C-alpha cells in the first residue's frame, strides 16, 4: 500500500496539482498574470489570438509568427460537412455546452492521428481547435433555430467573424473589440476545475480533442463556467433594484449561493470583474443603458455589505453576461463563449503537461466496509 503524504483536503483546496509557468494569481492583491504579464495590460494592448499564442508558446509572437498563426487559424475555421450533419441531428432543446462537448470530441474522429512528440502535430491541433470551436458554437445556434450555418468570412478577424456567424449580421466594431477583450480575460486562470480536468485527461496521453471535450464538460457546471448564464437568470428573477435586498436575504436564509459571487482564490473583487464592468459601461454608452446593470450594481452592494467580511465579492461571471446580452447573444451561449476563450488556456496546459508527463493517480481515503458477506437476493432488505 502507498503512503499518504498529506491530509485530505476537500476540493483539493491549496493542494498543488502541477508546476506551471502559464498564469499566476495573487488573490489578496488583485493580480492575475499570463506568462508574467498583467491581465490589465493584455486587455488594453493585445488581441485574443496574440494572447493565445503567448499562453501556448510561452512568449509573445513576432510580427511574422503572429501573421502566420492568424492566417493558419483563418484557413481552418470551416468544419467538415459531416460534423455539420452530425450537429444537425442534435436536439434543438439541447444545451449548447453539451453540443460543444460532443462536437469537440467528434473532431478526434476526423483527425485521429496521434503524434504527441511531433511539434507539427501539436501545432496543427492547437490551430484546429482554436479555429473550429467558434464555428461549431455558432453553427449549433443557427441550426437549432432551423437555419443553415453561416460559413466563416475570411475578411473578418476572430471575434468579428464569430459574432457575424452567430448573429447573421456584421457586428459593431466596438462590440467586436469588446468581445475580443472578453476572450482575453477568460483565456486562462491557473488550476481551476476545467483546467485540472484537461490536465488529468492529457496525462493519459490521449488526443487533444478528448482533452478539450473533458474540459468543456467540466466548465459547464453552475459552480464553474455555467455561473455566467445563471447570473443573468438571477438578475431577471430579481427584476428591479427595489427587490435586491429581499432577494439576498432570502438566499442567505436558505443557504443558497448567490451566482457570480465568491471564489476559491479571489479574496477581493476579481480584477476581471472590474474590467468587465468597465466594458459593460462602454458598451451601454454606445448602445443604450441596460436596466439589469442597475440591478447588478445594487446586488453587488447588498452582497458586499452582508458577505464582505467573508471576502465574497463578484467573480468573473458576474458582469460578463450583461456584456453578452447587450450584444444580442442568448444566455445559454455565455458559457460556450467562455469555452471559446478558455481553449487557449487548456491547450497551454495540455502542452505543458506533455513536457514531463506523469499520469495523474491520486489516492483516496477508503470509508467503506471490509470482509462483508454476499447476501442472497431473497434475504436483502430494501434500502433507501
Ligand atoms: N453566495 C453566498 N455565500 C457564498 C457564496 C455565494 N456565492 N460563495 C461562497 N459563500 C460562502 C459559503 O456559504 C461559505 O460560508 P460558510 O463558511 O459560512 O459556510 C463560504 O462563503 C465559503 O464558500 P465555499 O462554497 O466553501 O467556497 P468554495 O471555495 O468551495 O467555492 C465557489 C467557491 C464554488 C465559486 C462558490 O463561491 C460558489 O458557489 N459561488 C457561486 C457560483 C459561481 O459564481 N461560480 C463561478 C466561480 S468563477 C468560475 O468558476 C469561472
Coordinates of C-alpha atoms and ligand atoms in Angstrom, one line a residue:
X1 CA 0.0 0.0 0.0
X2 CA 1.4 3.5 -0.9
X3 CA 1.9 6.1 1.8
X4 CA -0.5 9.1 2.1
X5 CA 1.7 12.2 2.2
X6 CA -0.7 14.9 3.1
X7 CA -4.0 15.3 4.8
X8 CA -7.2 15.0 2.8
X9 CA -8.4 18.4 1.6
X10 CA -12.0 18.5 0.3
X11 CA -11.9 20.0 -3.2
X12 CA -8.1 19.7 -3.1
X13 CA -8.1 23.3 -1.7
X14 CA -4.5 24.6 -1.6
X15 CA -3.0 21.3 -2.8
X16 CA -0.7 21.9 -5.8
X17 CA -1.5 19.6 -8.7
X18 CA 1.3 20.7 -11.1
X19 CA 4.2 23.1 -11.5
X20 CA 3.2 25.6 -14.1
X21 CA 4.6 28.7 -15.8
X22 CA 1.4 29.7 -17.6
X23 CA -0.5 32.0 -15.2
X24 CA -0.3 33.5 -11.7
X25 CA -2.9 34.8 -9.3
X26 CA -2.4 36.8 -6.1
X27 CA -6.0 36.6 -4.7
X28 CA -5.3 39.2 -2.0
X29 CA -3.8 41.8 -4.1
X30 CA -5.9 41.6 -7.3
X31 CA -3.1 40.3 -9.5
X32 CA -3.7 38.0 -12.5
X33 CA -0.8 37.5 -14.9
X34 CA -0.5 35.4 -18.0
X35 CA 3.2 34.4 -18.5
X36 CA 4.1 37.2 -16.2
X37 CA 2.1 39.9 -17.9
X38 CA -0.7 41.7 -16.1
X39 CA -4.2 40.9 -17.4
X40 CA -4.9 44.7 -17.5
X41 CA -2.0 45.2 -19.9
X42 CA -3.2 42.4 -22.2
X43 CA -6.8 43.6 -22.1
X44 CA -5.6 47.1 -23.2
X45 CA -2.9 46.2 -25.7
X46 CA -3.3 42.7 -27.0
X47 CA -5.7 40.6 -29.1
X48 CA -7.2 37.3 -28.2
X49 CA -5.1 35.4 -30.7
X50 CA -1.9 37.1 -29.7
X51 CA -2.7 36.3 -26.1
X52 CA -3.5 32.6 -27.0
X53 CA -0.1 32.4 -28.7
X54 CA 1.6 33.9 -25.6
X55 CA -0.1 31.4 -23.3
X56 CA 0.5 28.3 -25.5
X57 CA 4.1 29.0 -26.7
X58 CA 5.2 31.0 -23.6
X59 CA 6.4 34.1 -25.4
X60 CA 5.0 36.9 -27.5
X61 CA 4.9 36.2 -31.2
X62 CA 7.0 38.3 -33.6
X63 CA 5.0 40.0 -36.3
X64 CA 5.7 37.2 -38.8
X65 CA 4.8 34.5 -36.2
X66 CA 1.6 36.2 -35.4
X67 CA 0.7 36.7 -39.1
X68 CA 1.3 33.0 -39.8
X69 CA -0.7 31.9 -36.7
X70 CA -3.6 34.2 -37.5
X71 CA -3.5 33.1 -41.1
X72 CA -3.4 29.4 -40.2
X73 CA -6.4 29.8 -37.9
X74 CA -8.3 31.7 -40.7
X75 CA -7.8 28.8 -43.0
X76 CA -9.0 26.2 -40.6
X77 CA -12.2 27.8 -39.4
X78 CA -14.5 25.7 -41.6
X79 CA -15.9 22.5 -40.2
X80 CA -16.4 19.3 -42.2
X81 CA -19.9 18.8 -43.6
X82 CA -20.1 15.5 -41.7
X83 CA -19.6 17.4 -38.4
X84 CA -22.3 19.8 -39.5
X85 CA -24.6 16.9 -40.4
X86 CA -23.9 15.3 -37.1
X87 CA -24.7 18.5 -35.3
X88 CA -28.0 18.9 -37.3
X89 CA -29.1 15.7 -35.5
X90 CA -28.7 17.2 -32.1
X91 CA -32.0 18.1 -30.4
X92 CA -32.6 21.8 -30.7
X93 CA -33.6 21.8 -27.0
X94 CA -30.1 20.5 -26.0
X95 CA -27.8 22.8 -24.1
X96 CA -25.1 24.4 -26.4
X97 CA -22.4 23.3 -23.9
X98 CA -23.4 19.7 -24.4
X99 CA -23.4 20.2 -28.2
X100 CA -19.9 21.7 -27.9
X101 CA -18.6 18.9 -25.8
X102 CA -19.9 16.3 -28.3
X103 CA -18.6 18.2 -31.3
X104 CA -15.2 18.8 -29.8
X105 CA -14.9 15.1 -29.1
X106 CA -16.1 14.3 -32.6
X107 CA -13.1 16.3 -34.0
X108 CA -11.0 13.4 -32.7
X109 CA -12.8 11.1 -35.1
X110 CA -11.8 13.2 -38.1
X111 CA -8.3 14.0 -37.1
X112 CA -7.4 10.7 -35.4
X113 CA -3.6 10.6 -35.9
X114 CA -1.9 11.0 -32.5
X115 CA 1.7 12.1 -32.6
X116 CA 2.2 13.8 -29.3
X117 CA 6.0 14.0 -29.7
X118 CA 5.7 15.8 -33.1
X119 CA 5.7 19.7 -32.8
X120 CA 3.8 19.9 -36.1
X121 CA 1.0 17.7 -34.8
X122 CA 0.8 19.8 -31.6
X123 CA 0.7 23.0 -33.7
X124 CA -2.0 21.6 -36.1
X125 CA -4.2 20.5 -33.2
X126 CA -3.8 24.0 -31.5
X127 CA -4.8 25.7 -34.7
X128 CA -7.7 23.4 -35.5
X129 CA -9.2 23.7 -32.0
X130 CA -8.9 27.5 -31.8
X131 CA -10.2 27.8 -35.3
X132 CA -13.1 25.4 -35.3
X133 CA -14.7 25.7 -31.8
X134 CA -16.2 29.2 -32.5
X135 CA -17.6 27.9 -35.8
X136 CA -19.2 24.9 -34.0
X137 CA -20.8 27.1 -31.3
X138 CA -22.3 29.4 -34.0
X139 CA -23.4 26.5 -36.2
X140 CA -25.3 24.8 -33.5
X141 CA -27.0 28.0 -32.6
X142 CA -28.2 28.6 -36.1
X143 CA -29.2 25.0 -36.7
X144 CA -31.2 24.7 -33.5
X145 CA -33.3 27.7 -34.9
X146 CA -33.8 25.7 -38.1
X147 CA -31.3 27.7 -40.2
X148 CA -28.3 26.7 -42.2
X149 CA -25.0 27.7 -40.5
X150 CA -23.1 30.6 -41.9
X151 CA -19.6 29.9 -43.4
X152 CA -16.8 31.8 -41.7
X153 CA -15.9 35.1 -43.5
X154 CA -12.1 35.2 -44.4
X155 CA -12.1 39.0 -44.3
X156 CA -13.0 39.2 -40.7
X157 CA -10.9 38.8 -37.6
X158 CA -11.6 36.2 -34.9
X159 CA -14.1 38.0 -32.7
X160 CA -15.8 39.8 -35.6
X161 CA -16.2 36.6 -37.5
X162 CA -17.7 34.8 -34.5
X163 CA -20.3 37.5 -33.9
X164 CA -21.1 37.5 -37.7
X165 CA -21.5 33.7 -37.8
X166 CA -23.7 33.9 -34.7
X167 CA -26.0 36.8 -35.4
X168 CA -26.0 36.7 -39.2
X169 CA -25.0 40.3 -39.5
X170 CA -21.9 42.4 -39.4
X171 CA -21.2 43.5 -35.8
X172 CA -20.5 46.9 -34.5
X173 CA -16.6 47.3 -34.3
X174 CA -16.8 48.3 -30.6
X175 CA -18.8 45.2 -29.8
X176 CA -16.3 43.0 -31.7
X177 CA -13.3 44.6 -29.8
X178 CA -15.1 44.2 -26.5
X179 CA -15.8 40.5 -27.3
X180 CA -12.1 40.1 -28.1
X181 CA -11.2 41.6 -24.7
X182 CA -13.7 39.3 -23.0
X183 CA -11.9 36.4 -24.7
X184 CA -8.6 37.6 -23.4
X185 CA -10.0 37.9 -19.8
X186 CA -11.4 34.4 -19.9
X187 CA -8.4 32.7 -21.6
X188 CA -6.6 31.3 -18.6
X189 CA -6.9 31.1 -14.8
X190 CA -4.4 28.7 -13.1
X191 CA -5.5 25.3 -11.8
X192 CA -9.3 25.6 -11.8
X193 CA -11.7 22.7 -12.2
X194 CA -11.8 22.5 -16.0
X195 CA -8.0 23.0 -16.4
X196 CA -7.4 20.3 -13.8
X197 CA -9.8 18.1 -15.8
X198 CA -7.8 18.9 -19.0
X199 CA -4.5 18.1 -17.4
X200 CA -5.8 14.8 -15.9
X201 CA -7.1 13.8 -19.4
X202 CA -3.8 15.0 -21.1
X203 CA -1.8 12.9 -18.6
X204 CA -3.1 9.7 -20.1
X205 CA -1.6 10.8 -23.5
X206 CA -5.0 10.7 -25.2
X207 CA -5.7 13.0 -28.1
X208 CA -6.1 16.8 -27.6
X209 CA -9.8 16.7 -28.7
X210 CA -10.6 14.4 -25.8
X211 CA -8.6 16.8 -23.6
X212 CA -10.7 19.8 -24.7
X213 CA -14.0 17.8 -24.6
X214 CA -13.4 16.8 -21.0
X215 CA -12.6 20.4 -20.0
X216 CA -15.7 21.7 -21.8
X217 CA -17.8 19.2 -19.8
X218 CA -16.3 20.4 -16.6
X219 CA -16.7 24.1 -17.4
X220 CA -20.4 23.6 -18.0
X221 CA -21.3 23.2 -14.3
X222 CA -23.1 26.0 -12.5
X223 CA -20.3 26.3 -9.8
X224 CA -17.8 26.9 -12.6
X225 CA -18.3 28.5 -16.1
X226 CA -22.0 27.8 -16.1
X227 CA -22.5 30.6 -13.4
X228 CA -22.5 33.3 -16.1
X229 CA -25.7 32.0 -17.5
X230 CA -27.2 31.6 -14.0
X231 CA -26.3 35.2 -13.2
X232 CA -28.5 36.6 -15.9
X233 CA -31.4 34.3 -15.0
X234 CA -31.0 35.6 -11.4
X235 CA -31.0 39.3 -12.5
X236 CA -34.1 38.6 -14.5
X237 CA -35.7 36.9 -11.5
X238 CA -34.9 39.9 -9.2
X239 CA -36.3 42.2 -11.9
X240 CA -35.7 45.5 -10.2
X241 CA -33.4 47.4 -7.8
X242 CA -36.1 47.5 -5.2
X243 CA -36.2 43.7 -4.9
X244 CA -32.5 43.2 -4.4
X245 CA -32.2 43.3 -0.6
X246 CA -35.1 40.9 -0.1
X247 CA -33.6 38.5 -2.7
X248 CA -30.2 38.5 -1.0
X249 CA -31.7 38.0 2.4
X250 CA -33.9 35.1 1.2
X251 CA -30.8 33.4 -0.4
X252 CA -28.8 33.7 2.8
X253 CA -31.6 32.5 4.9
X254 CA -32.0 29.4 2.6
X255 CA -28.2 28.9 2.5
X256 CA -28.4 29.4 -1.3
X257 CA -25.3 30.6 -3.1
X258 CA -25.7 33.9 -5.0
X259 CA -24.4 33.3 -8.5
X260 CA -21.5 35.3 -9.7
X261 CA -20.1 35.8 -6.2
X262 CA -17.3 34.1 -4.3
X263 CA -14.2 32.3 -5.4
X264 CA -11.7 29.7 -4.1
X265 CA -8.8 32.0 -4.8
X266 CA -10.0 35.7 -5.0
X267 CA -10.4 37.4 -1.6
X268 CA -11.1 40.7 -3.3
X269 CA -13.3 41.7 -6.3
X270 CA -11.9 39.7 -9.2
X271 CA -9.9 42.1 -11.4
X272 CA -11.6 40.6 -14.4
X273 CA -15.0 41.6 -13.0
X274 CA -13.6 45.1 -12.7
X275 CA -12.5 45.1 -16.3
X276 CA -15.8 43.5 -17.5
X277 CA -17.9 46.0 -15.6
X278 CA -16.0 48.8 -17.4
X279 CA -16.5 47.1 -20.8
X280 CA -20.2 46.8 -20.0
X281 CA -20.3 50.6 -19.3
X282 CA -18.5 51.3 -22.6
X283 CA -21.0 49.2 -24.5
X284 CA -24.0 50.8 -22.8
X285 CA -22.7 54.3 -23.6
X286 CA -22.8 53.5 -27.2
X287 CA -25.8 51.2 -27.5
X288 CA -28.1 52.3 -24.6
X289 CA -28.4 51.5 -20.9
X290 CA -29.4 48.1 -19.7
X291 CA -31.8 48.1 -16.7
X292 CA -30.2 44.9 -15.4
X293 CA -26.9 46.7 -14.9
X294 CA -28.6 48.8 -12.1
X295 CA -29.9 45.6 -10.5
X296 CA -26.3 44.1 -10.8
X297 CA -24.7 47.1 -9.1
X298 CA -27.3 47.1 -6.3
X299 CA -26.8 43.4 -5.9
X300 CA -23.0 43.8 -5.6
X301 CA -23.6 46.5 -2.9
X302 CA -26.0 44.3 -1.0
X303 CA -23.9 41.2 -1.1
X304 CA -20.7 43.1 -0.2
X305 CA -22.5 44.6 2.8
X306 CA -23.6 41.2 4.1
X307 CA -20.8 38.9 3.0
X308 CA -17.8 41.3 2.6
X309 CA -16.3 40.0 5.9
X310 CA -16.2 36.5 4.4
X311 CA -14.4 38.1 1.4
X312 CA -17.2 37.2 -1.0
X313 CA -17.1 39.6 -4.0
X314 CA -18.1 39.5 -7.7
X315 CA -16.2 36.9 -9.7
X316 CA -15.6 36.9 -13.5
X317 CA -19.0 35.6 -14.2
X318 CA -20.9 38.5 -12.6
X319 CA -20.6 41.2 -15.3
X320 CA -19.8 39.1 -18.5
X321 CA -23.5 38.1 -19.1
X322 CA -24.6 41.8 -19.2
X323 CA -22.0 42.4 -21.9
X324 CA -23.0 39.5 -24.0
X325 CA -26.7 40.2 -23.5
X326 CA -26.2 43.7 -24.9
X327 CA -24.6 42.1 -28.0
X328 CA -27.8 40.2 -28.5
X329 CA -26.3 36.8 -27.5
X330 CA -28.8 34.4 -25.8
X331 CA -27.9 33.5 -22.2
X332 CA -27.2 29.8 -22.9
X333 CA -24.3 30.8 -25.2
X334 CA -22.5 32.6 -22.4
X335 CA -20.7 29.5 -21.2
X336 CA -19.8 28.3 -24.7
X337 CA -18.2 31.8 -25.3
X338 CA -16.2 31.2 -22.1
X339 CA -15.1 27.9 -23.5
X340 CA -14.0 29.5 -26.8
X341 CA -11.7 31.7 -24.8
X342 CA -10.5 29.0 -22.3
X343 CA -9.5 26.6 -25.1
X344 CA -6.3 28.8 -25.2
X345 CA -5.5 28.1 -21.5
X346 CA -6.5 24.4 -21.8
X347 CA -4.2 24.0 -24.8
X348 CA -1.3 25.7 -22.9
X349 CA -1.8 23.3 -20.0
X350 CA -2.1 20.3 -22.4
X351 CA 1.2 21.3 -24.0
X352 CA 2.9 21.9 -20.6
X353 CA 1.6 18.6 -19.2
X354 CA 3.2 16.7 -22.0
X355 CA 6.7 18.0 -21.3
X356 CA 7.4 16.0 -18.2
X357 CA 4.2 13.9 -18.1
X358 CA 3.3 11.6 -15.3
X359 CA -0.2 10.1 -15.3
X360 CA -2.4 11.5 -12.5
X361 CA -3.2 8.9 -10.0
X362 CA -4.1 10.4 -6.6
X363 CA -5.1 8.3 -3.7
X364 CA -8.3 8.1 -1.6
X365 CA -9.3 7.5 2.0
X366 CA -11.5 4.4 2.0
X367 CA -14.5 4.8 4.2
X368 CA -16.3 1.5 3.3
X369 CA -16.5 -1.9 4.9
X370 CA -14.2 -4.9 4.7
X371 CA -14.9 -8.7 4.6
X372 CA -18.7 -8.2 4.1
X373 CA -20.7 -11.3 3.3
X374 CA -22.5 -11.9 0.0
X375 CA -26.2 -11.7 0.8
X376 CA -28.6 -13.9 -1.3
X377 CA -31.2 -11.8 -3.1
X378 CA -34.2 -13.1 -1.2
X379 CA -32.6 -12.1 2.1
X380 CA -31.9 -8.5 1.1
X381 CA -33.8 -5.7 2.7
X382 CA -34.9 -2.6 0.8
X383 CA -32.6 0.3 1.5
X384 CA -33.4 3.9 0.5
Ligands
LIG1 N1 -23.2 33.3 -2.1 C1 -23.3 33.2 -0.7 N2 -22.4 32.7 0.1 C2 -21.3 32.3 -0.5 C3 -21.0 32.3 -1.9 C4 -22.1 32.9 -2.7 N3 -21.9 33.0 -4.0 N4 -19.9 31.8 -2.2 C5 -19.3 31.4 -1.0 N5 -20.2 31.7 0.0 C6 -19.9 31.4 1.4 C7 -20.3 29.9 1.7 O1 -21.6 29.8 2.1 C8 -19.3 29.6 2.8 O2 -19.8 30.2 4.0 P1 -19.6 29.4 5.4 O3 -18.1 29.4 5.6 O4 -20.3 30.3 6.4 O5 -20.2 28.1 5.3 C9 -18.1 30.5 2.5 O6 -18.5 31.6 1.7 C10 -17.0 29.7 1.6 O7 -17.7 29.1 0.5 P2 -17.4 27.8 -0.2 O8 -18.5 27.3 -1.1 O9 -16.9 26.8 0.8 O10 -16.2 28.2 -1.1 P3 -15.5 27.3 -2.3 O11 -14.2 27.9 -2.5 O12 -15.7 25.9 -2.0 O13 -16.5 27.7 -3.5 C11 -17.4 28.8 -5.4 C12 -16.2 28.7 -4.5 C13 -17.8 27.4 -5.9 C14 -17.1 29.7 -6.6 C15 -18.6 29.4 -4.5 O14 -18.2 30.7 -4.1 C16 -19.9 29.5 -5.3 O15 -20.6 28.5 -5.4 N6 -20.2 30.7 -6.0 C17 -21.4 30.8 -6.8 C18 -21.2 30.2 -8.1 C19 -20.3 31.0 -9.0 O16 -20.4 32.2 -9.2 N7 -19.3 30.3 -9.6 C20 -18.4 30.8 -10.6 C21 -17.0 30.9 -10.0 S1 -15.9 31.6 -11.1 C22 -15.5 30.4 -12.2 O17 -15.6 29.2 -12.0 C23 -15.2 30.8 -13.6

